[in-house]
XYZ file of C-alpha atoms in Angstrom:
470
model
C -20.138 -7.414 -13.753
C -18.514 -10.508 -13.489
C -20.549 -13.547 -11.996
C -18.762 -16.684 -9.867
C -20.938 -19.400 -8.549
C -19.724 -21.647 -5.809
C -22.128 -24.569 -6.044
C -21.903 -27.714 -3.682
C -23.808 -30.862 -3.832
C -26.008 -31.970 -1.007
C -25.075 -28.999 1.179
C -27.780 -27.943 3.560
C -28.912 -24.352 3.996
C -29.001 -24.384 8.011
C -25.120 -24.857 8.229
C -24.690 -20.936 7.721
C -27.351 -20.090 10.516
C -26.164 -18.227 13.367
C -24.698 -20.508 16.105
C -24.461 -23.408 13.863
C -21.585 -26.091 14.799
C -20.177 -26.008 11.245
C -17.078 -23.871 10.866
C -17.597 -21.749 7.892
C -15.883 -18.402 8.397
C -14.955 -17.549 4.660
C -18.801 -18.101 3.936
C -19.899 -15.951 6.718
C -17.751 -13.212 5.671
C -19.438 -13.551 1.992
C -22.686 -13.263 3.524
C -21.810 -10.213 5.827
C -21.066 -8.019 2.594
C -24.225 -9.632 0.765
C -27.665 -10.883 1.322
C -28.380 -14.545 2.658
C -31.768 -16.392 2.078
C -33.028 -18.218 4.847
C -35.718 -20.153 3.220
C -34.232 -21.007 -0.305
C -35.747 -24.305 -1.680
C -34.939 -26.597 -4.378
C -37.544 -27.366 -6.970
C -36.560 -31.294 -6.718
C -34.890 -33.235 -4.015
C -32.129 -34.996 -6.273
C -29.191 -33.835 -8.643
C -30.055 -34.008 -12.077
C -33.705 -32.588 -11.884
C -32.584 -29.922 -9.681
C -29.546 -28.768 -11.703
C -31.543 -28.755 -15.131
C -34.097 -26.644 -13.202
C -31.337 -24.211 -12.094
C -29.915 -24.095 -15.929
C -33.401 -23.656 -17.448
C -35.385 -22.122 -14.935
C -37.922 -24.905 -15.616
C -39.669 -27.382 -13.360
C -38.754 -30.739 -13.880
C -41.926 -31.856 -15.702
C -41.143 -29.229 -18.060
C -37.330 -29.879 -18.941
C -37.666 -33.449 -19.040
C -34.986 -34.610 -16.200
C -36.997 -36.517 -13.806
C -34.298 -38.748 -12.540
C -30.612 -38.982 -11.950
C -29.210 -39.016 -15.426
C -26.729 -41.933 -14.905
C -29.431 -44.260 -13.409
C -32.007 -44.521 -15.882
C -32.360 -45.076 -19.679
C -32.313 -42.093 -21.978
C -36.071 -42.045 -22.708
C -36.700 -41.432 -19.176
C -34.322 -38.694 -18.615
C -33.855 -36.240 -21.614
C -33.291 -32.947 -21.199
C -35.477 -30.961 -23.603
C -32.883 -29.160 -26.085
C -35.484 -26.480 -27.320
C -35.537 -24.723 -24.137
C -33.088 -21.723 -23.295
C -30.388 -21.712 -20.765
C -29.462 -18.582 -19.173
C -25.752 -19.321 -19.792
C -26.554 -18.898 -23.471
C -27.777 -15.446 -22.597
C -24.762 -14.467 -21.111
C -22.697 -15.737 -23.975
C -24.927 -13.734 -26.223
C -24.058 -10.585 -24.345
C -20.582 -11.095 -24.875
C -19.578 -13.060 -21.371
C -16.863 -15.781 -21.620
C -18.452 -18.349 -19.611
C -16.745 -21.232 -17.983
C -18.153 -24.259 -15.971
C -15.945 -26.699 -13.967
C -16.756 -29.729 -11.838
C -19.886 -31.540 -11.730
C -22.727 -31.246 -14.120
C -25.307 -34.089 -14.208
C -27.590 -32.157 -16.042
C -27.378 -34.325 -19.028
C -25.294 -37.008 -20.740
C -23.542 -35.605 -23.806
C -21.297 -33.387 -21.642
C -20.959 -31.164 -24.344
C -21.567 -28.094 -22.323
C -20.599 -25.668 -25.188
C -24.188 -26.630 -26.645
C -25.733 -24.985 -23.519
C -23.545 -21.620 -23.235
C -20.376 -22.763 -21.963
C -17.161 -21.828 -23.666
C -14.936 -23.458 -21.358
C -15.546 -26.580 -19.492
C -14.334 -29.422 -17.731
C -16.746 -31.952 -15.963
C -17.489 -35.530 -15.214
C -15.351 -37.874 -17.689
C -13.159 -34.892 -19.073
C -9.815 -35.852 -19.310
C -8.403 -33.106 -17.003
C -10.111 -34.689 -14.182
C -10.082 -38.306 -15.034
C -6.474 -38.032 -14.635
C -6.784 -36.680 -11.060
C -9.479 -38.908 -9.898
C -7.871 -41.999 -10.568
C -5.849 -41.544 -7.525
C -7.371 -39.123 -5.550
C -7.145 -40.782 -2.256
C -4.799 -43.729 -3.066
C -3.246 -45.185 -0.038
C -3.318 -42.652 2.219
C -4.278 -43.904 5.874
C -7.571 -43.359 7.165
C -7.981 -41.886 10.608
C -11.712 -42.612 10.928
C -13.866 -45.117 8.906
C -17.173 -46.664 8.913
C -19.136 -48.466 6.167
C -22.842 -49.065 5.575
C -23.306 -53.098 5.383
C -27.189 -53.269 5.641
C -29.133 -54.907 4.829
C -27.611 -58.241 3.892
C -26.882 -58.728 0.231
C -26.293 -55.080 -0.690
C -22.653 -55.448 -0.123
C -20.553 -52.915 2.032
C -19.660 -49.220 1.215
C -17.840 -46.524 3.114
C -20.496 -44.285 4.419
C -17.987 -41.476 6.140
C -14.226 -41.316 7.009
C -11.491 -39.022 7.289
C -8.248 -39.727 5.348
C -4.877 -38.324 5.893
C -4.770 -36.331 2.585
C -5.455 -32.654 2.193
C -8.328 -31.346 0.408
C -5.983 -29.598 -2.364
C -4.786 -33.309 -3.211
C -8.066 -34.858 -3.510
C -10.982 -34.580 -6.235
C -12.257 -31.170 -4.660
C -8.916 -29.537 -5.006
C -8.801 -30.545 -9.037
C -11.989 -28.648 -9.820
C -10.681 -25.744 -7.922
C -7.475 -25.605 -9.548
C -9.386 -25.355 -12.882
C -11.625 -22.586 -11.972
C -8.575 -20.592 -10.823
C -6.763 -21.382 -14.157
C -9.837 -19.993 -15.919
C -10.133 -17.068 -13.681
C -6.773 -16.074 -13.854
C -6.897 -16.080 -17.802
C -10.478 -14.315 -17.659
C -9.265 -11.633 -15.310
C -6.466 -10.523 -17.811
C -9.026 -9.874 -20.635
C -11.467 -7.200 -21.025
C -14.809 -8.978 -21.379
C -17.067 -9.737 -18.410
C -16.966 -13.351 -17.296
C -19.022 -16.017 -15.661
C -17.449 -19.165 -14.065
C -19.147 -21.774 -12.177
C -17.524 -24.055 -9.801
C -19.553 -27.035 -8.969
C -18.178 -29.625 -6.477
C -19.242 -33.122 -5.606
C -18.666 -32.502 -1.912
C -20.000 -32.782 0.916
C -22.417 -35.373 -1.054
C -22.151 -38.610 0.748
C -19.995 -40.862 1.481
C -18.913 -38.136 3.863
C -15.079 -38.063 3.478
C -12.956 -35.404 4.935
C -9.359 -34.530 5.975
C -8.338 -35.768 9.183
C -6.819 -32.225 9.862
C -10.377 -30.666 9.199
C -11.992 -33.181 11.335
C -9.775 -32.449 14.317
C -11.416 -29.218 14.710
C -14.515 -30.709 15.794
C -15.217 -32.112 19.387
C -17.486 -35.278 18.168
C -19.065 -35.872 21.456
C -20.367 -32.282 21.622
C -22.137 -32.483 18.023
C -26.073 -32.167 18.700
C -28.298 -35.103 17.231
C -31.097 -33.893 15.517
C -34.199 -33.556 17.403
C -35.994 -35.979 15.171
C -33.250 -38.741 14.954
C -35.446 -41.197 16.941
C -38.817 -40.040 14.949
C -40.992 -43.233 14.567
C -42.247 -41.890 11.333
C -45.973 -42.892 12.057
C -48.471 -41.419 10.086
C -45.896 -40.786 7.295
C -45.358 -42.599 4.060
C -44.621 -46.374 4.801
C -41.346 -46.167 2.533
C -39.718 -43.711 5.259
C -39.981 -46.241 7.313
C -38.407 -49.065 5.422
C -35.581 -46.735 4.583
C -35.174 -45.793 8.480
C -34.084 -49.565 8.928
C -31.029 -49.008 6.911
C -29.383 -46.655 9.315
C -31.507 -48.257 12.740
C -28.043 -49.739 14.064
C -26.097 -46.689 14.075
C -25.079 -45.854 17.498
C -25.365 -42.019 18.851
C -21.687 -42.038 18.351
C -21.584 -43.089 14.767
C -24.575 -40.460 14.024
C -22.046 -37.747 15.575
C -19.067 -39.140 13.743
C -21.214 -38.902 10.246
C -21.925 -35.291 11.172
C -18.581 -34.543 12.185
C -17.133 -35.750 8.759
C -19.969 -33.920 6.779
C -19.322 -30.693 8.409
C -15.391 -31.010 8.540
C -15.777 -31.713 4.441
C -17.912 -28.285 4.226
C -15.026 -26.567 6.415
C -12.518 -27.677 3.853
C -14.789 -26.198 1.173
C -15.282 -23.193 2.944
C -11.223 -22.835 3.223
C -11.054 -23.480 -0.615
C -13.908 -20.912 -1.659
C -12.131 -18.334 0.687
C -8.532 -18.717 -1.157
C -10.338 -18.517 -4.607
C -11.806 -15.170 -3.408
C -8.884 -13.714 -1.969
C -7.379 -14.704 -5.408
C -10.087 -12.354 -7.075
C -9.365 -9.862 -4.471
C -5.766 -9.884 -5.388
C -6.438 -9.464 -9.003
C -8.882 -6.476 -8.365
C -11.965 -8.556 -9.617
C -13.730 -8.985 -6.399
C -15.583 -5.712 -6.290
C -16.907 -6.189 -9.425
C -17.868 -9.721 -9.369
C -21.380 -10.851 -8.204
C -20.619 -14.292 -6.034
C -23.485 -16.745 -5.526
C -23.052 -19.653 -3.051
C -25.789 -22.346 -3.420
C -26.575 -25.718 -3.906
C -28.872 -28.290 -5.660
C -30.252 -29.852 -2.497
C -29.530 -30.534 0.983
C -29.098 -33.602 2.935
C -30.925 -35.299 5.952
C -27.884 -36.369 8.249
C -29.701 -38.408 10.633
C -32.854 -36.167 10.786
C -35.830 -38.609 11.158
C -33.231 -41.522 11.288
C -32.585 -41.268 7.785
C -29.410 -39.899 5.638
C -29.155 -38.682 2.100
C -32.079 -37.382 0.429
C -34.856 -38.619 -2.165
C -38.249 -39.439 -1.423
C -38.755 -37.672 1.593
C -39.510 -33.981 1.413
C -38.025 -33.059 4.741
C -36.894 -29.184 5.075
C -33.097 -30.798 5.825
C -33.325 -31.835 1.769
C -35.513 -28.808 0.306
C -33.891 -26.295 1.934
C -30.610 -24.787 0.532
C -27.945 -22.115 0.857
C -28.414 -19.132 -1.090
C -25.924 -16.060 -0.456
C -25.490 -13.548 -2.946
C -22.631 -10.941 -2.671
C -21.310 -7.995 -5.050
C -22.570 -5.428 -7.213
C -26.273 -4.410 -6.897
C -26.599 -6.641 -3.355
C -27.322 -4.920 -0.378
C -24.534 -5.873 2.576
C -25.136 -7.732 5.629
C -28.997 -8.558 4.824
C -30.820 -11.573 5.731
C -34.035 -12.512 3.849
C -36.688 -15.077 4.417
C -38.439 -14.870 1.215
C -39.047 -18.291 -0.192
C -36.764 -18.121 -3.190
C -36.288 -21.387 -5.300
C -33.101 -22.371 -7.276
C -34.632 -22.373 -10.203
C -35.239 -18.726 -9.672
C -31.508 -17.927 -9.995
C -31.045 -17.842 -13.676
C -33.629 -15.187 -14.347
C -32.336 -13.253 -11.365
C -28.582 -13.174 -12.986
C -29.952 -12.250 -16.454
C -31.687 -9.505 -14.679
C -28.729 -8.235 -12.377
C -26.424 -8.013 -15.865
C -28.753 -6.586 -17.976
C -29.188 -9.180 -20.141
C -32.174 -10.238 -22.370
C -34.562 -12.474 -20.210
C -35.407 -16.087 -21.054
C -38.628 -17.768 -21.423
C -39.059 -20.043 -18.280
C -42.705 -20.800 -18.846
C -43.795 -18.692 -15.564
C -41.801 -21.435 -13.725
C -39.554 -18.906 -12.220
C -38.866 -15.404 -11.612
C -36.017 -12.908 -10.677
C -35.759 -12.247 -6.993
C -33.372 -9.160 -7.660
C -35.889 -6.749 -5.940
C -35.154 -8.879 -2.625
C -31.416 -8.023 -2.941
C -31.884 -4.409 -1.821
C -35.525 -4.836 -0.294
C -34.878 -7.842 1.692
C -38.485 -7.179 3.709
C -40.553 -7.162 0.972
C -41.381 -10.766 1.138
C -45.061 -10.705 0.521
C -44.998 -11.851 -2.808
C -42.211 -14.537 -1.911
C -44.189 -16.401 0.703
C -45.037 -19.609 -1.434
C -42.868 -22.223 -3.005
C -43.482 -25.457 -5.109
C -41.289 -28.650 -5.774
C -41.827 -31.786 -7.867
C -40.473 -35.080 -7.222
C -40.947 -38.192 -9.520
C -39.163 -41.014 -7.205
C -36.219 -41.826 -9.438
C -35.946 -45.498 -9.546
C -38.689 -46.003 -6.920
C -41.283 -44.283 -9.123
C -42.974 -42.234 -6.590
C -45.317 -39.140 -7.386
C -44.681 -36.315 -5.096
C -45.535 -32.490 -5.189
C -44.246 -30.293 -2.078
C -46.063 -26.849 -1.618
C -45.252 -24.163 0.947
C -47.288 -20.952 1.793
C -45.947 -18.873 4.698
C -45.571 -21.309 7.665
C -47.715 -24.171 6.097
C -46.035 -26.959 4.160
C -48.313 -29.522 2.346
C -46.699 -32.810 0.871
C -48.784 -34.605 -1.920
C -47.542 -38.548 -1.844
C -49.374 -40.025 -4.710
C -48.316 -43.261 -3.413
C -49.304 -43.010 0.261
C -50.162 -40.762 3.066
C -49.903 -36.998 2.539
C -48.065 -34.651 4.766
C -49.263 -31.466 6.546
C -46.981 -29.394 8.664
C -47.024 -25.844 10.472
C -43.150 -25.232 10.355
C -43.136 -22.494 12.865
C -44.431 -24.856 15.723
C -43.128 -27.761 14.419
C -39.609 -27.285 12.680
C -38.513 -30.935 12.850
C -41.795 -31.973 11.054
C -42.427 -34.796 13.551
C -46.350 -34.164 13.932
C -48.192 -34.646 10.399
C -51.556 -32.589 10.861
C -52.887 -34.097 7.638
C -55.878 -35.871 9.403
C -56.293 -32.910 12.027
C -59.961 -31.439 11.681
C -58.596 -28.147 12.917
C -56.215 -28.055 10.063
C -58.629 -28.940 7.344
C -58.838 -25.375 5.816
C -55.278 -25.274 5.341
C -55.067 -28.623 3.533
C -57.615 -27.943 1.084
C -56.034 -24.437 0.459
C -52.466 -25.879 -0.070
C -53.915 -28.675 -2.476
C -55.620 -26.273 -4.556
C -52.500 -24.119 -4.641
C -50.811 -27.478 -6.009
C -53.529 -27.706 -8.578
C -53.068 -24.082 -9.818
C -49.351 -24.717 -9.999
C -50.095 -27.770 -12.273
C -52.257 -26.210 -14.284
C -50.160 -22.963 -14.823
C -47.050 -24.643 -15.384
C -48.761 -27.378 -17.908
C -48.194 -30.448 -15.330
C -50.543 -32.504 -17.523
C -49.476 -35.643 -16.297
C -50.821 -35.051 -12.685
C -53.672 -32.721 -13.701
C -55.368 -35.433 -15.600
C -56.350 -36.834 -12.291
C -59.953 -37.385 -13.480
C -59.978 -41.200 -13.824
C -61.622 -42.409 -10.708
C -58.737 -44.635 -9.115
C -56.538 -41.568 -9.435
C -58.774 -39.199 -7.213
C -56.553 -39.515 -4.207
C -55.917 -35.778 -3.441
C -57.851 -34.235 -0.400
C -59.533 -32.106 -3.020
C -59.694 -32.433 -6.786
C -58.239 -29.930 -9.653
C -61.687 -28.560 -10.352
C -62.306 -25.613 -8.302
């Protein structure tokens, strides 16, 4: 069995929900012949920690990548080299492995160290030559720049350019994957290929043709776009000021460019799958569609990701199709991005890797999607990046608890409050749920060896609703 992983950056999980305005016909067909997870989540809200968790099956505190690797010194964001990676397991089993596009896991860019035999990522000559002129002097049919607050300069935030995706950065990554697949398909060994795109990460840049398929005025605004963010951490309100001057039209234009970028990706992914089908490889290939994290896209008056634990950020797409996967299935089990590695090793019959109990295979859900009793809980960590914030997120059924060591905690009942506008952390009626989820947080800290948070006995650090001794 071969493996093709189609990975995006900052792709929301809800764009594949029934009735969503985003046009994704090829990925919809992929879901129709596979299993789509509606509550998949990322173990971290930003790129590098999430991607390192994907590769190692470990939570961020365990693998050592706590921030985005290009923003801090080495000693603040260092992937622990003694941890196994699932790609190494595939390589040992005889797989030919290839990784093309955004890596962002660590700084050496020597992917062969981690099990990838063929690769081209940021800084690779094969991509540098293309990226130097990806847009060039092509005219923009739509463009809006962010220039607030004063003193931060102006930067393009969204826009549409008269250049097709094949001739932009995204096209170069796809071509490298195509070359690898053409060669690998002609050989006897099984293969694993990761195509990792930067898109639809901000700035939301799309082609004018793709944008023309969207009626901007009819794009719905998020229900929480005007959220006053009361009873939430103060930094949420500080960040919302960055976009407070955006008009409803500009919110819709930003969303349209984001969705149009996804439509372009969908087209390129569809062409790649057709290429595999023509080569007679598709039926023997496990195809995975996922992302490192999501995008706020105006929810709560915010964009991008980082310190808010909103579902728009933490919910990610997770679709698998191919050998060993039931067709046309939808599963609401809460699987994590870091669970994917153990799942791939299980499905391919490779030796499992040590994940320290941080992750596990969800292969059972691929043919029994209703058996989710053991998949109701989720857990994520966030270390604030350059803002130095301590955050943990706990899901259990319809309840969600966010421990904000720096400010107000959060508690939401997602079934009745899917937009997370009513923080119930101070509701007496919810105290039982608050304490239960807080105890689950401490249990995960203890079981995963998160000593830095678990060691909170010092008097001034006793800021959780209940402590770790229970």
